[in-house]
PDB file of C-alpha atoms in Angstrom:
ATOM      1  CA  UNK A   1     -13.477  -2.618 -30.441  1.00 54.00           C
ATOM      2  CA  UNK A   2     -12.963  -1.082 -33.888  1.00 72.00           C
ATOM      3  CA  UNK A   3     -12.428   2.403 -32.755  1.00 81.00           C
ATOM      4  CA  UNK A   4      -9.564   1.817 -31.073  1.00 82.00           C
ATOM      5  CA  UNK A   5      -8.693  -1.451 -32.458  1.00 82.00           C
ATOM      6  CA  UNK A   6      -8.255  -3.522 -35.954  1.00 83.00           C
ATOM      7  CA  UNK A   7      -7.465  -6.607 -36.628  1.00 78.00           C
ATOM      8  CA  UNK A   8      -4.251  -7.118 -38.496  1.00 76.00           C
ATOM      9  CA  UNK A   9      -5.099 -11.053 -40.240  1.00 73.00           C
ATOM     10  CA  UNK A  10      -1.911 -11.184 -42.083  1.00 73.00           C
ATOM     11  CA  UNK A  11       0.654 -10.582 -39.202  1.00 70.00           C
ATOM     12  CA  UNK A  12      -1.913 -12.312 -36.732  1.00 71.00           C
ATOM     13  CA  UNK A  13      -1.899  -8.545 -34.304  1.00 78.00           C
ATOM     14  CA  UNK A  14      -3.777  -5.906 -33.095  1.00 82.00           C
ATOM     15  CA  UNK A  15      -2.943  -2.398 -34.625  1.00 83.00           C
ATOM     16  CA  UNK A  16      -3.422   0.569 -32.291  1.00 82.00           C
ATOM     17  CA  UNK A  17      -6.322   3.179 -34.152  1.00 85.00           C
ATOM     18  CA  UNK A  18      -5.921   6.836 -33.091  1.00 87.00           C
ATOM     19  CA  UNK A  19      -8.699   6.708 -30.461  1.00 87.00           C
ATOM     20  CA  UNK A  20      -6.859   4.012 -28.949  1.00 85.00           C
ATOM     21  CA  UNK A  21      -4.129   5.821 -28.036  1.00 86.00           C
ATOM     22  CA  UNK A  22      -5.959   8.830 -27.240  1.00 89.00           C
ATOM     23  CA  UNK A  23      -7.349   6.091 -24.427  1.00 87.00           C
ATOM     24  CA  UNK A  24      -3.870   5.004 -23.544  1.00 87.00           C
ATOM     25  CA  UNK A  25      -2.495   8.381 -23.033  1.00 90.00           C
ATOM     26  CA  UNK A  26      -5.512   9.168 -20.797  1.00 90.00           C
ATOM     27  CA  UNK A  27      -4.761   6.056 -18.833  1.00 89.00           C
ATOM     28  CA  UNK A  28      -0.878   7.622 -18.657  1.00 87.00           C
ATOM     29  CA  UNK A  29      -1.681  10.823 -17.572  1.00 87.00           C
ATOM     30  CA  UNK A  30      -4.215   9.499 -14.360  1.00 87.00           C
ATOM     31  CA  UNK A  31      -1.803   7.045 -13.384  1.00 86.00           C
ATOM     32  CA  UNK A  32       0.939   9.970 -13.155  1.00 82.00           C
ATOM     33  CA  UNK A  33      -2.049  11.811 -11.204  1.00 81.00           C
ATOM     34  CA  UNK A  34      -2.699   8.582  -9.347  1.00 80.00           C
ATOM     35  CA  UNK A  35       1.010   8.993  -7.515  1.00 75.00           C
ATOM     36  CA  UNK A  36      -0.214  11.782  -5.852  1.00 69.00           C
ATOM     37  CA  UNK A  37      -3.309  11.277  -4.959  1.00 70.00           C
ATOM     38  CA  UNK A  38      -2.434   8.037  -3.345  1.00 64.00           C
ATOM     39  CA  UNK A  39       0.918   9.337  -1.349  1.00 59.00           C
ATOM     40  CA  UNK A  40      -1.170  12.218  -0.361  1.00 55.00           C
ATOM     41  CA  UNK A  41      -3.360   9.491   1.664  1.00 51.00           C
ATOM     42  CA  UNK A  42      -0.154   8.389   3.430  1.00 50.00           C
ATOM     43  CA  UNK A  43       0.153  10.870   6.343  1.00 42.00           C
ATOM     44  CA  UNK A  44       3.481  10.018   6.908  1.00 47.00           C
ATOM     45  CA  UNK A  45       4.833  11.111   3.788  1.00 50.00           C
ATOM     46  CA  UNK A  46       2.923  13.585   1.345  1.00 51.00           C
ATOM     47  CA  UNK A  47       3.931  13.564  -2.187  1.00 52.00           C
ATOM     48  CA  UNK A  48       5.285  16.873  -3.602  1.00 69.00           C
ATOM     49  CA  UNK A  49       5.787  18.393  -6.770  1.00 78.00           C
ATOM     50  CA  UNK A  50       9.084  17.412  -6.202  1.00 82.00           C
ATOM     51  CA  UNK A  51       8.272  13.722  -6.013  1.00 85.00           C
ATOM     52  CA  UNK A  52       6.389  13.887  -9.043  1.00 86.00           C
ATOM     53  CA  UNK A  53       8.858  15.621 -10.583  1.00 88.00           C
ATOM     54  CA  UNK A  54      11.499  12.685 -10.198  1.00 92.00           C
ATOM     55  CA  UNK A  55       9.170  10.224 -11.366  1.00 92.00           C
ATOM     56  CA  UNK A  56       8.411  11.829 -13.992  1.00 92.00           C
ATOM     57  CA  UNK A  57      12.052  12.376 -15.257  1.00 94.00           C
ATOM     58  CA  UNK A  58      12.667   8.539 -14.270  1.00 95.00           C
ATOM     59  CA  UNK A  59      10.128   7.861 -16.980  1.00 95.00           C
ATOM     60  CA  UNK A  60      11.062   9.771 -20.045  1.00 95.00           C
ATOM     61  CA  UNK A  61      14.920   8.357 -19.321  1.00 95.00           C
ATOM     62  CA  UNK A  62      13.939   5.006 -19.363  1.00 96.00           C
ATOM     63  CA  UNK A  63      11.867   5.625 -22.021  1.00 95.00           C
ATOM     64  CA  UNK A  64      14.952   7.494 -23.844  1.00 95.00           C
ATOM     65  CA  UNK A  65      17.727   4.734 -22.909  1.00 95.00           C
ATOM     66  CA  UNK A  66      15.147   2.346 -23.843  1.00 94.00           C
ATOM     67  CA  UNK A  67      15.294   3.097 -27.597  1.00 92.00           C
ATOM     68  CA  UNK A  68      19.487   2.712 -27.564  1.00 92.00           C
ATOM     69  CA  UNK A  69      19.506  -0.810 -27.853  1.00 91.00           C
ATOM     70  CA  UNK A  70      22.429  -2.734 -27.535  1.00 89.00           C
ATOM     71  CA  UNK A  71      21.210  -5.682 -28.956  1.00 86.00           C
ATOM     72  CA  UNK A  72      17.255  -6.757 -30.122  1.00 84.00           C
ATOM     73  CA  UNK A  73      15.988 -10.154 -30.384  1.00 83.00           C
ATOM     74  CA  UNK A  74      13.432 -10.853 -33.412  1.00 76.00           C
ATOM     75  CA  UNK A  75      10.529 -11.871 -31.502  1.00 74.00           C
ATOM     76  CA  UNK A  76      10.814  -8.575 -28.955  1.00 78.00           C
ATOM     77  CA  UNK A  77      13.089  -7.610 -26.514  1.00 85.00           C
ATOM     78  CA  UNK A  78      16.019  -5.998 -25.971  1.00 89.00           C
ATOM     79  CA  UNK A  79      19.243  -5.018 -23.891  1.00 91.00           C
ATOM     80  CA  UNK A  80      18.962  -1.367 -23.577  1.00 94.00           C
ATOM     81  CA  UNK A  81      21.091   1.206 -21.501  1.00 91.00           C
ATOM     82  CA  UNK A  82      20.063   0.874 -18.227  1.00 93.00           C
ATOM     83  CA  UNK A  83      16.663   1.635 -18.919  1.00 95.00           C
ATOM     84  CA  UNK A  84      15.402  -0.336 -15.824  1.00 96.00           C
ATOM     85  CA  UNK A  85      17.299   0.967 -13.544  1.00 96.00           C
ATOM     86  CA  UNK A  86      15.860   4.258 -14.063  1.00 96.00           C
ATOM     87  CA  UNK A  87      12.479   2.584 -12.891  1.00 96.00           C
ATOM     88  CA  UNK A  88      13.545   0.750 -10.025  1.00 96.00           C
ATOM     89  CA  UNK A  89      15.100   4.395  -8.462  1.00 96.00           C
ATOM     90  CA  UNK A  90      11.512   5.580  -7.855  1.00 95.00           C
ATOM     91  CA  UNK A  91      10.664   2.983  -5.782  1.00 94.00           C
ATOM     92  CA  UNK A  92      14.023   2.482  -4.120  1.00 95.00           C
ATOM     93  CA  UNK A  93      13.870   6.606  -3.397  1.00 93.00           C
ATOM     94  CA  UNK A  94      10.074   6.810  -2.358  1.00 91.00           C
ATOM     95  CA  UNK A  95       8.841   3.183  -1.287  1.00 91.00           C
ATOM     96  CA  UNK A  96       6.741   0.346  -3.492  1.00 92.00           C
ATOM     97  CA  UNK A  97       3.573   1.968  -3.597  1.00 91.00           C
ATOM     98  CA  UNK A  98       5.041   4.930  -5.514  1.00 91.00           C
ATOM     99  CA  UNK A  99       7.257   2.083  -7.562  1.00 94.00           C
ATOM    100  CA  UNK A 100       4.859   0.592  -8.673  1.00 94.00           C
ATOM    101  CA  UNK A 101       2.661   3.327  -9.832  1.00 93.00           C
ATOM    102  CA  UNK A 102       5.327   4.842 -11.908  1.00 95.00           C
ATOM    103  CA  UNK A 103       6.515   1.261 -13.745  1.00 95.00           C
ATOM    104  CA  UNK A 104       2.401   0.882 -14.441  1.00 95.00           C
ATOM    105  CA  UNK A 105       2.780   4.081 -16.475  1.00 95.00           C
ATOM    106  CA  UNK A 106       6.029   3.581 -17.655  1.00 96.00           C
ATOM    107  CA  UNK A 107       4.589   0.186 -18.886  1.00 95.00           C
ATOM    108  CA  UNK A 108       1.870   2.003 -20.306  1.00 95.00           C
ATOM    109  CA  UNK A 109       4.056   4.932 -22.468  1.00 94.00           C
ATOM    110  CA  UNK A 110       6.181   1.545 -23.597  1.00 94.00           C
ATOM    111  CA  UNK A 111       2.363   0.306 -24.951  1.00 93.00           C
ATOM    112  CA  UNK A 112       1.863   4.001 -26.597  1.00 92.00           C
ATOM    113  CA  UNK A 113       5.267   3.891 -28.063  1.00 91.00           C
ATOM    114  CA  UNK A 114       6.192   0.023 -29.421  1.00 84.00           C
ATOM    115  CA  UNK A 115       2.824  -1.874 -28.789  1.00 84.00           C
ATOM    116  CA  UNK A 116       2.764  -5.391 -29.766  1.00 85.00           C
ATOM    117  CA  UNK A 117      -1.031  -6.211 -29.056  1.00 86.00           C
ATOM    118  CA  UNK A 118      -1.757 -10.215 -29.421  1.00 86.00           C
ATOM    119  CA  UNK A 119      -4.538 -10.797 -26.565  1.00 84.00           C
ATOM    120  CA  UNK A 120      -5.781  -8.636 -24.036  1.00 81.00           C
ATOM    121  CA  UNK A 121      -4.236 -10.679 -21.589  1.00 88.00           C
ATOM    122  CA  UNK A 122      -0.775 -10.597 -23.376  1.00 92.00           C
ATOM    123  CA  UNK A 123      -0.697  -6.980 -22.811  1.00 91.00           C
ATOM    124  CA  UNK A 124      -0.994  -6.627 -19.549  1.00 92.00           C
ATOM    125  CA  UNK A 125       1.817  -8.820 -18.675  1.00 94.00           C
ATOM    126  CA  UNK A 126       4.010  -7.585 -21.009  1.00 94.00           C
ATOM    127  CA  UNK A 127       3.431  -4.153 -20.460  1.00 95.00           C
ATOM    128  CA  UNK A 128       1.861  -2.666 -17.506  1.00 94.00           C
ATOM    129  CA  UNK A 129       2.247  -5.638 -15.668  1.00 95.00           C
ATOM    130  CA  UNK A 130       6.090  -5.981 -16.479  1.00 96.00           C
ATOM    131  CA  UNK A 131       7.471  -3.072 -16.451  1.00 97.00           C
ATOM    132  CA  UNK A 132       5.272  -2.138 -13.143  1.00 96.00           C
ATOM    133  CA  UNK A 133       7.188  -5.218 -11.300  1.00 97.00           C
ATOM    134  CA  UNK A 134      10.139  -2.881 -11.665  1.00 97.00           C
ATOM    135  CA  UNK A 135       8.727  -1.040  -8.711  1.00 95.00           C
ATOM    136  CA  UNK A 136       8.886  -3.809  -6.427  1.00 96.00           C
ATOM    137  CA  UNK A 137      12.219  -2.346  -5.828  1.00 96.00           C
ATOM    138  CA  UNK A 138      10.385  -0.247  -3.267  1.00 94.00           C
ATOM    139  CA  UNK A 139      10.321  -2.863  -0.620  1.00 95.00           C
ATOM    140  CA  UNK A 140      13.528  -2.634  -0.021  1.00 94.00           C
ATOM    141  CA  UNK A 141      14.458   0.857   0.173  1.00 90.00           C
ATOM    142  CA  UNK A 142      16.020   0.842   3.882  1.00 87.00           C
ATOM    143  CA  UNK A 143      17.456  -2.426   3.124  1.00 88.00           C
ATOM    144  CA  UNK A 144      21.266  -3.102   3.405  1.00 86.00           C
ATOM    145  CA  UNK A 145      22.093  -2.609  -0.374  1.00 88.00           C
ATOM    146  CA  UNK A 146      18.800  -2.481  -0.808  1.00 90.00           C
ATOM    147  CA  UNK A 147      18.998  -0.831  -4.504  1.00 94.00           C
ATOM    148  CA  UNK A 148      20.671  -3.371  -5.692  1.00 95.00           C
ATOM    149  CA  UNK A 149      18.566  -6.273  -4.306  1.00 96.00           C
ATOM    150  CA  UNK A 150      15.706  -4.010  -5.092  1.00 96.00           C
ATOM    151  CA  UNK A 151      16.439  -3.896  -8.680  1.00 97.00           C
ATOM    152  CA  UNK A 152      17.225  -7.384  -8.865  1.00 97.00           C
ATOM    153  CA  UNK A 153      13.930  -8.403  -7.587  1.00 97.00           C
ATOM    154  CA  UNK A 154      11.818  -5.955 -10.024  1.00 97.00           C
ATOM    155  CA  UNK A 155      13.419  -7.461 -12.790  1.00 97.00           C
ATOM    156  CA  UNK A 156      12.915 -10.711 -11.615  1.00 97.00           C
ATOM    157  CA  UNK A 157       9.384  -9.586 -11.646  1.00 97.00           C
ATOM    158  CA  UNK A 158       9.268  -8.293 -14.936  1.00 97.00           C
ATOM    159  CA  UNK A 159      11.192 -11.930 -16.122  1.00 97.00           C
ATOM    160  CA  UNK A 160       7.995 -13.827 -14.540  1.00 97.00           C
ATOM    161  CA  UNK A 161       5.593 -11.699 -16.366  1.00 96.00           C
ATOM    162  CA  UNK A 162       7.138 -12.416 -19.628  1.00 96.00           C
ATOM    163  CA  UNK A 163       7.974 -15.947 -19.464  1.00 96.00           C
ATOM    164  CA  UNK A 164       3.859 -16.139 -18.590  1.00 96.00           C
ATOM    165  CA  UNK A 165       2.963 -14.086 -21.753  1.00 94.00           C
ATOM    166  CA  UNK A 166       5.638 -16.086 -23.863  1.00 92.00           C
ATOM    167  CA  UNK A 167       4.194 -19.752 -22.653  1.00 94.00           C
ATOM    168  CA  UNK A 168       0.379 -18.944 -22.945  1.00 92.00           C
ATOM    169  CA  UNK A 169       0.872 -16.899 -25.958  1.00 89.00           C
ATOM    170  CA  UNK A 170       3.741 -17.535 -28.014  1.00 87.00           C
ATOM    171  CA  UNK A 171       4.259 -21.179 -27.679  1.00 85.00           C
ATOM    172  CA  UNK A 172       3.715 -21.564 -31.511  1.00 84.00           C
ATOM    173  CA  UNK A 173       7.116 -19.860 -31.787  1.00 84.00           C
ATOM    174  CA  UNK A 174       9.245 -22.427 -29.899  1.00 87.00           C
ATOM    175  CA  UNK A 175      11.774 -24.727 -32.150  1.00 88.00           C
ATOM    176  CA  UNK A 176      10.256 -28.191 -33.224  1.00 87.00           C
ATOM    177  CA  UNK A 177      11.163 -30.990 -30.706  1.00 87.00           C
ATOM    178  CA  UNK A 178      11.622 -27.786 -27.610  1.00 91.00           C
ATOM    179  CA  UNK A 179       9.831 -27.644 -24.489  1.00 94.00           C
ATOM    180  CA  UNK A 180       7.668 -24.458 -24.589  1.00 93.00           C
ATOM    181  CA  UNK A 181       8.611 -23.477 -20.903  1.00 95.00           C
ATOM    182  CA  UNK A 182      12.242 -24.174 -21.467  1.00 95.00           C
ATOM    183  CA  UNK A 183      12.275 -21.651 -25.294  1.00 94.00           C
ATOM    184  CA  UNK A 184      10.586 -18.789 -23.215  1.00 95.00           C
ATOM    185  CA  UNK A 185      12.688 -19.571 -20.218  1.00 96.00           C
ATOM    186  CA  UNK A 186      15.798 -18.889 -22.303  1.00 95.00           C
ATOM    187  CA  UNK A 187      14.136 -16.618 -24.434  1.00 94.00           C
ATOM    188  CA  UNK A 188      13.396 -13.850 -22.351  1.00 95.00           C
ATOM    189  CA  UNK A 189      16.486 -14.639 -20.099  1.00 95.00           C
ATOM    190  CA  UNK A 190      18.688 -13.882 -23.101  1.00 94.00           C
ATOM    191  CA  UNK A 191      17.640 -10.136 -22.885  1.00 94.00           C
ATOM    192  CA  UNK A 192      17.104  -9.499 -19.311  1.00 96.00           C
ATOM    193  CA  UNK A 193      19.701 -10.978 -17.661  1.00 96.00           C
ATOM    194  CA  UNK A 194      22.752  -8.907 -19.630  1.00 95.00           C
ATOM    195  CA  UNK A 195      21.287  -6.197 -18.827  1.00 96.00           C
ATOM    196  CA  UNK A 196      20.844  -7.126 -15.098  1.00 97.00           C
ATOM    197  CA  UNK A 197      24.146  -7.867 -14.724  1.00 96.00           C
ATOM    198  CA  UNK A 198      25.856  -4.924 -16.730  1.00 95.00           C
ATOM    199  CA  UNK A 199      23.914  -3.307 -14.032  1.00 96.00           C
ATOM    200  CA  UNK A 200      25.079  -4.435 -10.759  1.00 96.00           C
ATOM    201  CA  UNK A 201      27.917  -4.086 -12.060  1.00 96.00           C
ATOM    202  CA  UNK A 202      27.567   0.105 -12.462  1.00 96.00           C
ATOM    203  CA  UNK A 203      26.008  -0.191  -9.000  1.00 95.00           C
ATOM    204  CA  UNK A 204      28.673  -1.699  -7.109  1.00 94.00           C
ATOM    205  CA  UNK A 205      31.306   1.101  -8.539  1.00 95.00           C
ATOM    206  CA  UNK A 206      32.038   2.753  -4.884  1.00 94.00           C
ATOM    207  CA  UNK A 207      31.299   6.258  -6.733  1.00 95.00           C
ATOM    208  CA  UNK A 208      28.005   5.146  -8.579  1.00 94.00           C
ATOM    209  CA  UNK A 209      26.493   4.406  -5.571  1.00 89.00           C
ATOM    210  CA  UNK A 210      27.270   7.226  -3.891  1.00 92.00           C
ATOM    211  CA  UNK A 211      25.866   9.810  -6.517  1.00 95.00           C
ATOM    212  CA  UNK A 212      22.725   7.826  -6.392  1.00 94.00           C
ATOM    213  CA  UNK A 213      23.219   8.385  -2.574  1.00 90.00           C
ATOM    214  CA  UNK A 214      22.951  11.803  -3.284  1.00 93.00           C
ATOM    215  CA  UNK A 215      20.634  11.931  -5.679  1.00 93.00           C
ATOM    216  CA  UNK A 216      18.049   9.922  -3.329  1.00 91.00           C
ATOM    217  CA  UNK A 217      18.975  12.786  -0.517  1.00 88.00           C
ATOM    218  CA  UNK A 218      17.957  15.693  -2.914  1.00 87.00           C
ATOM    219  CA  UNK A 219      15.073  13.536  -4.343  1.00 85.00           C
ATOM    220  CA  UNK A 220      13.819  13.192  -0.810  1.00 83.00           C
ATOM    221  CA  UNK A 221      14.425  16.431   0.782  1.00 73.00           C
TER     222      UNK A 221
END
């Protein structure tokens, strides 16, 4: 565990060693190579370069948009610039099995870049797990306003996955005399939801949804 792992006593953590994220990018860079693979098994609809292409780009701009924070809360998250959205388009433009594929690496690049390593467990609902829920958006791609139910959902996912880590894990943290389900309830709600609903918001501008329109044709051609 020590080569890609030490124990940090004093702040109660895991710190990341070099060989660990030599693992983690490894882990990045087959789940990118995972997205084709797998879409190459669906006869319907092979994956092309250009397919990997957008999900690619939908990963370094969330990842980008994810480090201008609007506001940060002091036991993690944040309310960034749309940075889920940018998630949820993969699976709205190519289905949920892509979707979810691309929020596991996304999840995993998040780990790589601001890893907060309590318990094993922890991390993979905070990070792979979380941020992967984003592609649940996928299951409603020839929905009626099905990006914008889409997205809700995958957030909603990625709510669920944190309010788990937050009870099992950070309980500690929760003000004297407060339910532990009720803090991380609120908690995590504080952050996600302002974000969720600036948003919609963007989404149901007549014009917005359009481009994206557009953007899905070209992304699909």
């Amino acid at each position: 565990m020590s080569m890609f792992l030490i124990y940090d006593a004093e702040n109660y953590e895991y710190i990341l060693q070099p060989a660990g994220y030599l693992l983690l990018a490894v882990i990045l860079i087959a789940l990118l190579a995972s997205i084709r693979i797998f879409s190459k098994k669906d006869s319907s609809r092979q994956m092309s370069t250009r397919q990997l292409v957008f999900c690619s780009m939908s990963i370094a701009l969330a990842t980008v948009t994810s480090f201008i924070k609007l506001a940060s809360l002091p036991f993690g998250g944040s309310i960034t610039l749309f940075s889920m959205l940018f998630v949820s388009l993969i699976g709205y433009f190519y289905g949920a099995k892509t979707g979810l594929l691309t929020g596991l690496a996304y999840g995993i690049l998040q780990l790589i870049t601001g890893p907060y390593i309590y318990a094993p467990l922890q991390v993979l609902l905070d990070y792979p797990l979380a941020f992967g829920a984003l592609g649940l958006s996928g299951f409603f791609q020839h929905k009626k306003n099905g990006l914008i139910t889409g997205y809700m959902v995958g957030t909603a996912g990625r709510y669920i996955c944190h309010v788990i880590s937050g009870y099992v894990f950070f309980a500690e943290y929760a003000p004297e005399g407060m339910n532990p389900m009720v803090y991380t309830l609120g908690y995590n709600l504080t952050y996600i939801l302002p974000e969720v609903i600036a948003t919609v918001i963007i989404l149901c501008i007549p014009a917005v949804y359009k481009a994206i329109g557009q953007v899905k044709q070209q992304a699909c051609a």
